[in-house]
C-alpha positions as MATLAB code, in Angstrom:
seq = 'XXXXXXXXXXXXXXXXXXXXXXXXXXXXXXXXXXXXXXXXXXXXXXXXXXXXXXXXXXXXXXXXXXXXXXXXXXXXXXXXXXXXXXXXXXXXXXXXXXXXXXXXXXXXXXXXXXXXXXXXXXXXXXXXXXXXXXXXXXXXXXXXXXXXXXX';
ca = [
       0.004   -0.051    0.079;
       1.077    3.547   -0.792;
       2.113    5.693    2.267;
      -0.584    7.819    3.273;
       0.557   11.602    3.396;
      -1.570   13.600    5.752;
      -2.171   17.226    4.846;
      -4.062   20.281    5.977;
      -7.689   19.801    4.717;
     -10.332   22.402    5.329;
     -13.486   20.751    6.598;
     -16.087   23.260    5.283;
     -15.346   22.782    1.489;
     -14.938   19.053    1.967;
     -18.388   18.914    3.788;
     -20.011   21.211    1.283;
     -18.983   18.886   -1.756;
     -19.925   15.702    0.018;
     -23.488   17.299    0.934;
     -24.007   18.343   -2.649;
     -23.043   14.822   -4.123;
     -24.465   12.445   -1.682;
     -27.588   14.077   -0.421;
     -28.982   16.245   -3.646;
     -32.234   17.779   -2.877;
     -31.829   16.941    0.915;
     -31.623   19.576    3.695;
     -28.037   19.389    5.084;
     -27.138   22.047    7.706;
     -23.484   22.529    8.021;
     -22.033   24.333   11.204;
     -18.297   24.352   10.495;
     -16.206   27.405   10.893;
     -14.338   28.343    7.553;
     -10.856   28.175    9.390;
     -11.455   24.688   10.733;
      -8.987   22.157    9.286;
      -7.761   18.702   10.042;
      -4.787   16.537    9.200;
      -6.127   14.118    6.921;
      -5.546   12.714    3.308;
      -8.306   14.667    1.277;
      -9.569   11.623   -0.459;
     -10.036    9.514    2.617;
     -11.714   12.476    4.607;
     -13.889   12.733    1.563;
     -14.783    9.171    1.333;
     -15.463    8.798    4.971;
     -17.918   11.704    5.055;
     -19.699   10.692    1.885;
     -20.367    7.212    3.477;
     -21.807    8.825    6.482;
     -23.920   11.407    4.733;
     -25.058    8.956    2.307;
     -26.272    6.498    5.227;
     -28.015    9.566    6.849;
     -29.794   10.397    3.720;
     -30.773    6.710    3.000;
     -32.049    5.774    6.485;
     -33.400    8.992    7.943;
     -35.832    9.238    5.002;
     -37.753   12.604    5.192;
     -36.842   13.213    8.839;
     -34.779   16.081    8.038;
     -32.176   18.028    8.183;
     -28.955   16.133    8.134;
     -26.537   18.177   10.477;
     -22.847   18.256    9.885;
     -20.867   20.103   12.592;
     -17.116   20.399   13.391;
     -15.837   21.683   16.700;
     -12.213   22.031   18.017;
     -11.626   19.865   21.084;
      -8.008   20.524   22.225;
      -5.511   19.456   19.442;
      -8.412   17.472   17.809;
     -11.227   18.353   15.652;
     -14.581   16.381   16.284;
     -16.712   16.192   13.063;
     -20.350   15.097   13.791;
     -23.126   13.757   11.291;
     -26.411   13.715   12.688;
     -29.896   12.689   11.272;
     -33.279   12.580   12.899;
     -34.179    9.013   11.512;
     -35.148    6.119   13.480;
     -31.576    5.330   14.566;
     -30.368    1.598   14.991;
     -31.231   -1.030   17.535;
     -29.203   -0.200   20.722;
     -27.393   -3.557   20.956;
     -26.098   -3.042   17.367;
     -24.267    0.105   17.741;
     -20.768   -1.529   18.928;
     -20.949   -3.587   15.825;
     -21.638   -0.934   13.078;
     -18.096   -0.594   12.061;
     -17.434   -4.324   11.449;
     -17.219   -5.214    7.677;
     -20.504   -6.672    6.294;
     -22.496   -6.026    9.457;
     -25.970   -5.034    8.992;
     -28.472   -4.186   11.642;
     -30.975   -6.193    9.859;
     -30.318   -9.265    7.576;
     -32.754   -8.059    5.167;
     -31.525   -4.666    4.767;
     -29.517   -5.291    1.923;
     -32.170   -6.499   -0.142;
     -34.333   -3.484    0.506;
     -31.775   -0.827    0.460;
     -28.906   -2.022   -1.311;
     -26.653   -1.883    1.696;
     -23.711   -4.327    1.605;
     -22.621   -3.502    5.233;
     -19.206   -1.994    4.102;
     -20.131    1.730    4.339;
     -19.049    2.249    7.908;
     -16.370   -0.345    7.846;
     -14.961    1.855    5.035;
     -15.504    5.061    7.187;
     -13.458    3.457   10.070;
     -10.505    2.501    7.721;
     -10.435    5.855    6.204;
     -10.448    7.664    9.533;
      -8.142    5.528   11.231;
      -5.593    5.571    8.301;
      -5.472    9.346    9.041;
      -4.666    8.850   12.524;
      -8.272    9.491   13.849;
     -11.093    7.576   15.422;
     -14.825    7.183   14.757;
     -17.713    6.235   16.936;
     -21.765    6.318   16.520;
     -24.624    6.732   18.919;
     -28.405    6.797   18.872;
     -29.733   10.227   19.691;
     -32.796   10.935   22.093;
     -35.656   11.108   21.139;
     -34.753   10.184   17.664;
     -31.701    9.938   15.305;
     -28.302    8.629   14.841;
     -25.010   10.431   14.986;
     -21.483    9.437   13.758;
     -18.500   11.197   15.289;
     -15.223   11.449   13.487;
     -12.231   12.656   15.218;
      -8.984   13.953   13.500;
      -6.130   15.822   14.550;
      -6.483   19.702   14.009;
      -4.355   21.076   11.405;
];
């Protein structure tokens, strides 16, 4: 595998491009300071965000908007992608980043999901030295949290 070169990547333009491409016609709110940047490989950041936003658009249905935020947390930047959909069964949250894991066995037939999206997200984020987690929101919704080094 080629060595991954991390560079300064502004978060807002990356998030804007992903939202336009992965959730066309959907309401996506971006709360990201223009100066916010992370240390990442641009293509890996884009791929990770794309998978998360695509999932939010697919599974939240019309329970709108998808919210993408980025906040500094010391030497890190925390990017959150939240939707207002039904979330996932609580007992499955810890397995969502496993390859081919799906919360429902029939989900692939209905939605085309292979169970690889969040595994790809994890691989991309960790290759950039970051971490990823997810949680259900109360009363409804789902959030994926991507953490990178600040640039």
